Tab-separated table of C-alpha atoms and ligand atoms in Angstrom:
chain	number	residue	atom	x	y	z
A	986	UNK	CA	0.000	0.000	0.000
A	987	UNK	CA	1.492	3.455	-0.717
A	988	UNK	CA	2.720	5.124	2.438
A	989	UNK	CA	1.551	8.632	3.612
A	990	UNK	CA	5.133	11.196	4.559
A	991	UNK	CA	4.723	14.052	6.542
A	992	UNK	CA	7.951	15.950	6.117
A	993	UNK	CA	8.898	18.716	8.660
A	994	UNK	CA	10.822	21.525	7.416
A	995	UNK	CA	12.021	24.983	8.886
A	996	UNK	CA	13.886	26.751	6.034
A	997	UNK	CA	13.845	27.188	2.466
A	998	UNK	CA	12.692	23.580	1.665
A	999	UNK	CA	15.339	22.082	-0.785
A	1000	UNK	CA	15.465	18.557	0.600
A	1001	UNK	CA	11.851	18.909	1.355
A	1002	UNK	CA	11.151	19.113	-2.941
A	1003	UNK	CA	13.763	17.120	-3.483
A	1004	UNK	CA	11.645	14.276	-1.943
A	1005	UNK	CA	8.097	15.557	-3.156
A	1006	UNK	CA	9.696	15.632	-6.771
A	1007	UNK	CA	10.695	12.185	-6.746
A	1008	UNK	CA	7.277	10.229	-5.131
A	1009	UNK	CA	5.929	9.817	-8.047
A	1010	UNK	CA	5.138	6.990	-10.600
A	1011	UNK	CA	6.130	3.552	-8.936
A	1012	UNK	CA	7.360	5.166	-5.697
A	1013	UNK	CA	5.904	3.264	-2.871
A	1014	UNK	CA	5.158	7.058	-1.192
A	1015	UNK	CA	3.425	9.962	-1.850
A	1016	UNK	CA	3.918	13.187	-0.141
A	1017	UNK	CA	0.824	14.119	2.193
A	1018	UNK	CA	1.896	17.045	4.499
A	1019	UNK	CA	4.293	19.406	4.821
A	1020	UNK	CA	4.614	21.029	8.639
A	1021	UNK	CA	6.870	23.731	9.373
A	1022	UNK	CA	7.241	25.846	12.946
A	1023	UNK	CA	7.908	28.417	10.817
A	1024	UNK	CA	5.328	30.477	8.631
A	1025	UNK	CA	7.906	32.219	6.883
A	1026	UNK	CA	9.523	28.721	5.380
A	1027	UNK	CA	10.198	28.683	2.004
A	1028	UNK	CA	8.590	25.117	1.634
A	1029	UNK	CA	5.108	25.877	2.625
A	1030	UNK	CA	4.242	28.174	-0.089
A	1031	UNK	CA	5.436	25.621	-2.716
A	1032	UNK	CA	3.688	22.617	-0.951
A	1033	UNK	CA	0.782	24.428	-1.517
A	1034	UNK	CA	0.859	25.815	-4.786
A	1035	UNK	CA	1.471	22.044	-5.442
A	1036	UNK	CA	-1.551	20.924	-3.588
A	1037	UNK	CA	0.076	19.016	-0.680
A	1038	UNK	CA	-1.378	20.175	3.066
A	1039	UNK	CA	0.578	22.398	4.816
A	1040	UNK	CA	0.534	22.980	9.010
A	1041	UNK	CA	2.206	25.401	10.817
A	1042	UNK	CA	3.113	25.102	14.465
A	1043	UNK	CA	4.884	28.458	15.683
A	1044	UNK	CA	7.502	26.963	18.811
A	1045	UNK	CA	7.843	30.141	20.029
A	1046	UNK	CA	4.645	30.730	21.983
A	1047	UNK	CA	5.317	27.494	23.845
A	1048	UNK	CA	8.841	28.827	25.195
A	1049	UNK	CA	10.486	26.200	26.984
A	1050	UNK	CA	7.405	24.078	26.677
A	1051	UNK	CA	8.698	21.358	24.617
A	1052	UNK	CA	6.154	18.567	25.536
A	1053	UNK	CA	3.404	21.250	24.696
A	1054	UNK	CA	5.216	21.946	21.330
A	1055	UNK	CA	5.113	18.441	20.785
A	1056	UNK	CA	1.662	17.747	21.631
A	1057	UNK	CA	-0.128	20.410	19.222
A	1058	UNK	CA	2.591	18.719	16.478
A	1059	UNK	CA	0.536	15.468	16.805
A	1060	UNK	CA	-2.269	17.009	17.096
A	1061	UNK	CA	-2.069	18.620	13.078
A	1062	UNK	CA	-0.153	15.492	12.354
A	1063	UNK	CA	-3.041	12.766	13.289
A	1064	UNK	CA	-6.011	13.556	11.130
A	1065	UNK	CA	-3.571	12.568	8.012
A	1066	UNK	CA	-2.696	9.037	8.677
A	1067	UNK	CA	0.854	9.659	8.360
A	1068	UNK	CA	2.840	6.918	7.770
A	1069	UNK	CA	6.368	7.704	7.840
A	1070	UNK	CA	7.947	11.522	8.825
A	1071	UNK	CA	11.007	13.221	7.343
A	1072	UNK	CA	12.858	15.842	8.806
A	1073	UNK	CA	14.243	18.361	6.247
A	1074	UNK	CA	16.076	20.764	7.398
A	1075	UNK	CA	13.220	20.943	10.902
A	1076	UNK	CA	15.761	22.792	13.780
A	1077	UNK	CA	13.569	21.926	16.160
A	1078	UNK	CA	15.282	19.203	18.745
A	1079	UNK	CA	12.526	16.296	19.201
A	1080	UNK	CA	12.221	14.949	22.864
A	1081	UNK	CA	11.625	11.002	23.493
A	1082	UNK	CA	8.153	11.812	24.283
A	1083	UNK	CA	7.458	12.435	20.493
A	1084	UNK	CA	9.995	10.337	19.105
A	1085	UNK	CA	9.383	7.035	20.691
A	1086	UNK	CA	6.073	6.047	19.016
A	1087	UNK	CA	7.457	7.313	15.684
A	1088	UNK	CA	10.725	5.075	16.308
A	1089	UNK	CA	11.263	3.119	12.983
A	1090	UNK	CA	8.968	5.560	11.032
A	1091	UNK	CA	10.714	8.732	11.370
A	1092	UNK	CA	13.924	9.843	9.346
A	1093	UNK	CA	16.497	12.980	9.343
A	1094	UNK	CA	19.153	13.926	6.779
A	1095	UNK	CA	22.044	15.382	8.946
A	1096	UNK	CA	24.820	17.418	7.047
A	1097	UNK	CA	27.514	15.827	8.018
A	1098	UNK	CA	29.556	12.058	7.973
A	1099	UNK	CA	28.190	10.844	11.574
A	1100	UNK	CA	28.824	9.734	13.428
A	1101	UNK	CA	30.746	12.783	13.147
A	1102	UNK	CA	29.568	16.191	13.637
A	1103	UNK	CA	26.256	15.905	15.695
A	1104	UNK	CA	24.355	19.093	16.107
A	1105	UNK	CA	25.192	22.718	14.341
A	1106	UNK	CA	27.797	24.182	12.079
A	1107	UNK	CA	28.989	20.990	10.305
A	1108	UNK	CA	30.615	22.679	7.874
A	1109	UNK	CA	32.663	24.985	9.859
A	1110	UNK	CA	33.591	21.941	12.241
A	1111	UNK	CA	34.946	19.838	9.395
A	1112	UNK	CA	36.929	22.960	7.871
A	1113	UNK	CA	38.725	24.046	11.071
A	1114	UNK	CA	39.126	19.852	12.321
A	1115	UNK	CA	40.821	19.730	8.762
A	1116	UNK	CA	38.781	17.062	6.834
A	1117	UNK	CA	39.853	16.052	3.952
A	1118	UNK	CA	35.682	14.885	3.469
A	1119	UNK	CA	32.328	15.658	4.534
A	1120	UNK	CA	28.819	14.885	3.288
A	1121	UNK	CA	25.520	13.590	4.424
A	1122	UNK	CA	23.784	11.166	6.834
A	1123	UNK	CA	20.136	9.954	6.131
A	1124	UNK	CA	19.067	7.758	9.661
A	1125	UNK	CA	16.467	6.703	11.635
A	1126	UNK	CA	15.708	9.514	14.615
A	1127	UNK	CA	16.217	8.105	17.985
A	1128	UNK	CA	15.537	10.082	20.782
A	1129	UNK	CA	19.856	10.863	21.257
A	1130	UNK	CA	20.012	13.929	18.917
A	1131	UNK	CA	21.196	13.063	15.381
A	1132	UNK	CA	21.915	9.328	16.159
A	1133	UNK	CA	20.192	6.067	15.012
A	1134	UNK	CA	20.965	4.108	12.713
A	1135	UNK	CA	22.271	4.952	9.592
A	1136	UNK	CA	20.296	4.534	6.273
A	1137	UNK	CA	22.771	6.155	3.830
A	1138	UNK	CA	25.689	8.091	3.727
A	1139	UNK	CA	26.939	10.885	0.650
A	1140	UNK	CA	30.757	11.981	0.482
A	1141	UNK	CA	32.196	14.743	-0.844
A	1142	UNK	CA	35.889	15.968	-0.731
A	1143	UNK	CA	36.624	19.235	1.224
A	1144	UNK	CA	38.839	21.270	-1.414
A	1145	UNK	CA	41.770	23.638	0.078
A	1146	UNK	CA	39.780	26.855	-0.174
A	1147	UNK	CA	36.422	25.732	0.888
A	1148	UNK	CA	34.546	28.079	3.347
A	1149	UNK	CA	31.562	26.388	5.000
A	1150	UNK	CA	29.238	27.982	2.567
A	1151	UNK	CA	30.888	26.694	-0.495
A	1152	UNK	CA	31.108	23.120	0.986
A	1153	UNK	CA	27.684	23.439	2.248
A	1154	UNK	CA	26.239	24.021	-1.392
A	1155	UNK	CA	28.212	20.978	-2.633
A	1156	UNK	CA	27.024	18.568	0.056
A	1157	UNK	CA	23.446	20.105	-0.508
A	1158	UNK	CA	23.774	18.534	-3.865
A	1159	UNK	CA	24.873	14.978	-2.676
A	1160	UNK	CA	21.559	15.587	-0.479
A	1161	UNK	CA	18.986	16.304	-2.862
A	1162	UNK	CA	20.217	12.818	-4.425
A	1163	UNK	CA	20.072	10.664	-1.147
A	1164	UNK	CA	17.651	11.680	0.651
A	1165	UNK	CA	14.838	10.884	-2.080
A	1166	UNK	CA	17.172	7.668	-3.009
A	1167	UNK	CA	16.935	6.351	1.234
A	1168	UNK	CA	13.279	7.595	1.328
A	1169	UNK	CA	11.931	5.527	-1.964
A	1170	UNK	CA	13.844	2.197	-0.312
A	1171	UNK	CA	13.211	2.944	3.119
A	1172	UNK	CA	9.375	3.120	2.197
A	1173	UNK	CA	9.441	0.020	0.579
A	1174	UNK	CA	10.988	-1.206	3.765
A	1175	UNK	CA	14.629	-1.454	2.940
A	1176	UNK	CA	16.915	-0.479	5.383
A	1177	UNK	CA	20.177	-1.356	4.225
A	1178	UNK	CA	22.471	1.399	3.744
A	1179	UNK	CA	23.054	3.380	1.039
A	1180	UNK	CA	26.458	4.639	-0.236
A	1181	UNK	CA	27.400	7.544	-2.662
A	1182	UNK	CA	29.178	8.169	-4.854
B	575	LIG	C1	20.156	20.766	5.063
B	575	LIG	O1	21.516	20.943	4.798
B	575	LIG	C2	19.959	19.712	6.146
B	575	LIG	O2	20.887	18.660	6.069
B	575	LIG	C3	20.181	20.533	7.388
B	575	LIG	O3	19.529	21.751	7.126
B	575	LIG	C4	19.546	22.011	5.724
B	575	LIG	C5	18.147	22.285	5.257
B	575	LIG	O4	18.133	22.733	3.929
B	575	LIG	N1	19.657	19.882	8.522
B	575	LIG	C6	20.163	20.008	9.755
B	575	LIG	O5	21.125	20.701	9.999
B	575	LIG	C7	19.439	19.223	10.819
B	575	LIG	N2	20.166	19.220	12.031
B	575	LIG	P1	16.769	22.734	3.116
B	575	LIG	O6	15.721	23.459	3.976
B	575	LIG	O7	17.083	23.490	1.866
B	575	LIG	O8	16.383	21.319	2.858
């Protein structure tokens, strides 16, 4: 049966159409919501204009109010029979209390080679730590932050005079490939990693 995504976005999106673009045809998914905790996200305008559903759950009023962030988040969520959830680019740190009953049906793309690199500024990390590669993590979400296990893995070689935006662009590329490549398996309910290149 085709499975229902919600993906979760906070920014412009990329990732986010990426993965819309490619459920189509065969693909075992289609693309049923789009939730952002940010009105201003890039992604929610073109959801719509695409026809997808669209929530958006502003963090901010709930302060340090995770669990109340969390709740109103499954609240949107239910009504759409949501299948599996991908996090795109969603800066929002997920406690246990959401993850758990999502374990095995929720995924993140992280940019950066974990287990490696957890948390922000990849980039800049790998620069100044003096890697000679970086690149992209699709896995499972756990409720230890940018952990679980890994679905697929994208390198790409750090060049001499790379600055953390330029690197950043090139390992956004390497995303917008994996991410819909782990998603289409990991929806037919393959988990074995992937590799690239
Ligand atoms: C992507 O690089 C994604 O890997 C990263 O945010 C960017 C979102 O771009 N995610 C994280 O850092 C999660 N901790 P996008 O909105 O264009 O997809």
């Amino acid at each position: 049966m085709t499975k229902r995504v919600a993906i979760f976005l906070s920014g412009g999106g990329s990732n986010m159409r990426a993965l819309v673009e490619d459920m189509a045809g065969d693909h075992p998914a289609r693309p049923t919501l789009v939730l952002s905790n940010k009105a201003s996200a890039g992604g929610i305008n073109w959801a719509q204009e695409r026809g997808i559903a669209t929530e958006v759950v502003d963090h901010r009023p709930y302060g340090a109010d995770r669990a109340g962030f969390e709740a109103e988040v499954a609240a949107r969520i239910a009504p759409f029979e949501i299948d599996i959830i991908c996090l795109a680019g969603f800066m929002r740190v997920l406690t246990a209390g959401f993850v758990m009953p999502w374990q095995g049906r929720m995924i993140n793309i992280h940019p950066s080679l974990l287990p490696k690199y957890r948390g922000l500024n990849t980039h800049s990390r790998a620069i100044e730590a003096g890697e000679r590669e970086a690149g992209c993590t699709v896995h499972e979400v756990t409720p230890e932050l940018d952990d679980g296990p890994n679905l697929g893995q994208a390198r790409v070689v750090v060049r001499p005079d790379d600055s953390p935006e330029t690197l950043a662009a090139r390992v956004l590329e390497q995303e917008h490939i994996l991410y819909p490549m782990v998603l289409r398996r990991f929806a037919a309910g393959d988990t074995t990693p992937v590799h690239l290149p």
